Structure formats: structure tokens, C-alpha cells
Short mmCIF file of C-alpha atoms in Angstrom, two decimals:
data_model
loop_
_atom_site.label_atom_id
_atom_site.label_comp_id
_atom_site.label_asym_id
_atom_site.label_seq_id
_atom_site.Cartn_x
_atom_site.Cartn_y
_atom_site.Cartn_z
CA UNK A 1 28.83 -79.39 -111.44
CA UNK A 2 31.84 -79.17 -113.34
CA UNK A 3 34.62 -81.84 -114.10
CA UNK A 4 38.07 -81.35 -115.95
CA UNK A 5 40.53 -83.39 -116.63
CA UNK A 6 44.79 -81.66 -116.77
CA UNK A 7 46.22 -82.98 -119.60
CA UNK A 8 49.55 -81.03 -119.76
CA UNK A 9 50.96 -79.43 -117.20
CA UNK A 10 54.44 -78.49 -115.27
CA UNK A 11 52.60 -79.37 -112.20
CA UNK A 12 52.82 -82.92 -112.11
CA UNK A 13 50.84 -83.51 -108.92
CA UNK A 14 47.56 -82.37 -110.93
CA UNK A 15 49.02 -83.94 -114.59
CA UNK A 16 46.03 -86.92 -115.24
CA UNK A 17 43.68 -85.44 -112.36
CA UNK A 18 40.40 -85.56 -113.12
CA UNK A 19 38.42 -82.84 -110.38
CA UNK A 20 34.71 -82.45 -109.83
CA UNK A 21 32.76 -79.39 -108.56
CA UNK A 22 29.59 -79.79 -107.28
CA UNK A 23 29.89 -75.66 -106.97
CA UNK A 24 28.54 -73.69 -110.37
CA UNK A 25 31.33 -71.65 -110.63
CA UNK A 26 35.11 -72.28 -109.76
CA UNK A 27 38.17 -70.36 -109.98
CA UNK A 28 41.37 -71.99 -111.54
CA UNK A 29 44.98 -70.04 -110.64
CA UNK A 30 48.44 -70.24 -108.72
CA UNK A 31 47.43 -69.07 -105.58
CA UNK A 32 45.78 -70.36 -102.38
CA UNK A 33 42.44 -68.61 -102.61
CA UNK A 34 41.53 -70.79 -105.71
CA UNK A 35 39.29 -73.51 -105.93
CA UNK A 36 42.03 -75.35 -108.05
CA UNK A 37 45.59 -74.37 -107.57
CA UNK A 38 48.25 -74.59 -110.48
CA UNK A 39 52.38 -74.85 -109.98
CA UNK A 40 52.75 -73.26 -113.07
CA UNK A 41 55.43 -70.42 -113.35
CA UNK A 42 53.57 -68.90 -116.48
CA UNK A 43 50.67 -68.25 -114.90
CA UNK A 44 51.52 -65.89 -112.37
CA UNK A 45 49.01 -63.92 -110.60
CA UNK A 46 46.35 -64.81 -113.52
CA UNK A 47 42.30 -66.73 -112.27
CA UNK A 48 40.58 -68.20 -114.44
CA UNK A 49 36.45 -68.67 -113.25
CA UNK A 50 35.05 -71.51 -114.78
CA UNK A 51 30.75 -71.35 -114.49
CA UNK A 52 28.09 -73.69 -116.07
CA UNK A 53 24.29 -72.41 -117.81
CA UNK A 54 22.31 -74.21 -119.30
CA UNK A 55 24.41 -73.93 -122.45
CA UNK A 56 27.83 -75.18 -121.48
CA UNK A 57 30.79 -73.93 -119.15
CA UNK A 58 31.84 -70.03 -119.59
CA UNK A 59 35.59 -69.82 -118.89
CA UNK A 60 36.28 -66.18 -118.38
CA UNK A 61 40.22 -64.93 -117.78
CA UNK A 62 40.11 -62.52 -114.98
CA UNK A 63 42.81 -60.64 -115.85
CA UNK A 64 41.88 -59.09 -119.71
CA UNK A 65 45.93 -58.20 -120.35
CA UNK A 66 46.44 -62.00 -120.99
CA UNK A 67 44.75 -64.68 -123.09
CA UNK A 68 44.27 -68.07 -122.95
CA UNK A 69 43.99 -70.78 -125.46
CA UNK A 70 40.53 -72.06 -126.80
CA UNK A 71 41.19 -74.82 -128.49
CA UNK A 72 44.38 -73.71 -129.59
CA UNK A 73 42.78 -70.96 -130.49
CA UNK A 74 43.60 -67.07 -128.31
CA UNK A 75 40.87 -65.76 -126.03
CA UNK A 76 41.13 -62.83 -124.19
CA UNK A 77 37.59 -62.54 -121.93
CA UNK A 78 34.86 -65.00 -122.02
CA UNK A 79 33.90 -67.80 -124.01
CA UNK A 80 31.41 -70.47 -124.09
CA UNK A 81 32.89 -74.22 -123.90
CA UNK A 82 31.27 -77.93 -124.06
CA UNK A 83 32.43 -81.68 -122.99
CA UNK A 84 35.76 -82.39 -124.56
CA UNK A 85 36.84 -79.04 -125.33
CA UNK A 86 40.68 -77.98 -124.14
CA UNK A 87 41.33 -74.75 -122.70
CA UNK A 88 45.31 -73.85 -122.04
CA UNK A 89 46.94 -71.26 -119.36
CA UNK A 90 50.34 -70.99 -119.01
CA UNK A 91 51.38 -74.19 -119.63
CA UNK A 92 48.51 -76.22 -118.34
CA UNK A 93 46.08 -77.71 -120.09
CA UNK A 94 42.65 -79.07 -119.13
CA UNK A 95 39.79 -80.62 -120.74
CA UNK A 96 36.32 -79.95 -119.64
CA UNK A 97 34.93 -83.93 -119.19
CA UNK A 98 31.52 -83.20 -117.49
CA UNK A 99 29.17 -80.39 -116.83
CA UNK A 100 25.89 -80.33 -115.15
CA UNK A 101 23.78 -76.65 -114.72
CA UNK A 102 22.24 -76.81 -111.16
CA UNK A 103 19.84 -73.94 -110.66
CA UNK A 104 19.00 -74.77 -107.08
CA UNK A 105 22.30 -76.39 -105.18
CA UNK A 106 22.16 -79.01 -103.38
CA UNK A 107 23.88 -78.68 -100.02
CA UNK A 108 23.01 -82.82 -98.83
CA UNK A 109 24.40 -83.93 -102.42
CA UNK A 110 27.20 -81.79 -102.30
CA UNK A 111 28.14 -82.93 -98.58
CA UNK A 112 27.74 -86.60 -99.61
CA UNK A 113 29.95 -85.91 -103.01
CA UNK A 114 32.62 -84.42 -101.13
CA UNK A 115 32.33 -87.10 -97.81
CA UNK A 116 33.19 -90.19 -100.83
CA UNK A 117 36.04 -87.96 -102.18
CA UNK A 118 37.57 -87.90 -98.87
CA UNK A 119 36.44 -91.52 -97.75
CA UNK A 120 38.03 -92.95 -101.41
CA UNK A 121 41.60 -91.15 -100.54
CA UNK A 122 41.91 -92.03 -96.94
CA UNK A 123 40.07 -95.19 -96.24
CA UNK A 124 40.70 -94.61 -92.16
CA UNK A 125 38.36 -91.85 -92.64
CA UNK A 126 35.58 -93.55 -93.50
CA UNK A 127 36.07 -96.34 -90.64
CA UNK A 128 36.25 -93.33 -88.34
CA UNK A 129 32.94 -91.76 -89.42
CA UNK A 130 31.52 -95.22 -89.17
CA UNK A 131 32.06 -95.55 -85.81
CA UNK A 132 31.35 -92.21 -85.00
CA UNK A 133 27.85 -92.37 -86.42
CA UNK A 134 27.66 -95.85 -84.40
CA UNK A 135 28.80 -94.24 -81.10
CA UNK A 136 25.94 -90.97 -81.39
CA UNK A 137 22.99 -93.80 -82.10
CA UNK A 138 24.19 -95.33 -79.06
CA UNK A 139 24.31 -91.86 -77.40
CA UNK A 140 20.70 -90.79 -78.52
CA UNK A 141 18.98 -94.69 -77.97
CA UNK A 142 20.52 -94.18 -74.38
CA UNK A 143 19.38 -90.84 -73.91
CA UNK A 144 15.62 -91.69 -75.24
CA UNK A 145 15.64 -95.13 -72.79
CA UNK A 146 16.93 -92.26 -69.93
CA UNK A 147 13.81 -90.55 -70.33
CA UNK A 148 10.89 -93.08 -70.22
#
């Protein structure tokens, strides 16, 4: 699980965000196929993958003719980060908040996670699972009564 907080950005629809992955490793970058995409004109073409040990969160720039910023500090490759450190591309910068090292994932906890994130932004949602899940015990009771 990984959780970072944008602090900076051009992108103001992710400026204040905080996002959780229940996955181990993510991908950051400006394009669709990332796990976390970035309006930012400086970053270009550029993924960032973002994976958790036991040790802290690697963040490793994909593309080795470019560097990112550490702390304020250049990288160019792979580095080792903990809770509250700040890692800039482009013009974005994040903070990592949270990290957890699962070795085994948890598909039921991740489905769960990522069923609340949806439920807390669209309330509707969650009435309409409710009543889903009402309607199929109704279905099933039914079909067991059916058969004695």
C-alpha cells in the first residue's frame, strides 16, 4: 500500500489529493496507461514506478535521460524513500504520507478499499449496491424455498 499526497503541481485537479494504492507498485506519468496521471507539460513521456519493501518506497525514473528531485536533491535511477519525504517531476510534487509492504495481496481488502473510495465520492453508488445485495438475498432465499 502506498499513499502520497501532491503538494505542487500545474495540475490542479490532483493539487491537495491525497491517493492510496492497495497495489505494491504504481506507476506515476502523463499518460493514460498510468496508475496516476499528471497534466504536467514538463513531464512529457517520462513514468515514474513507485514500489514498497520492507524498507520504504523505491521510486525509480523509467526513463534514465532525466532526473527527478529527491528532496530537492537530483536522482537519476532509483532511490529508497520513507513517510514524509518529497519527490518532484516536472513540476509536481508529492509527498509519500503512508506505506505498508504486503507480501501476500489481498484481493477481498483491496476490493473493499476500492468499493469505500467509490461509495465516499458518489453516495448513489452505495444506495445502489445496497439494494442490489438486498434484491440477490431475495433471489437466492426464493430460490432455496423453490426447492424444498
Amino acid at each position: 500500500m502506498i499513499a502520497i499526497e501532491f503538494t505542487k503541481s500545474p495540475d490542479e485537479d490532483i493539487l491537495n489529493c491525497r491517493y492510496e494504492r492497495l497495489q505494491r507498485k504504481i506507476t506515476v506519468g502523463s499518460t493514460r496507461n498510468h496508475n496516476i496521471i499528471i497534466s504536467d507539460p514538463e513531464i512529457n513521456n517520462s513514468t515514474m514506478t513507485l514500489s514498497t519493501d520492507q524498507d520504504g518506497v523505491w521510486v525509480d525514473n523509467n526513463d534514465k535521460h532525466n532526473y527527478y528531485l529527491s528532496n530537492q536533491k537530483k536522482v537519476s535511477g532509483k532511490k529508497l524513500h520513507h513517510v514524509n519525504d518529497e519527490i518532484t517531476i516536472g513540476k509536481t510534487t508529492f509527498k509519500i504520507i503512508h506505506y505498508k509492504h504486503q507480501t501476500h495481496p489481498d484481493k477481498i481488502a483491496e476490493f473493499k478499499y476500492l468499493k469505500k473510495q467509490q461509495e465516499h465520492k458518489n453516495p448513489s453508488l452505495k444506495l445502489l449496491l445496497e439494494k442490489l445485495k438486498h434484491e440477490l438475498k431475495n433471489i437466492t432465499f426464493k430460490s432455496f424455498e423453490n426447492e424444498q
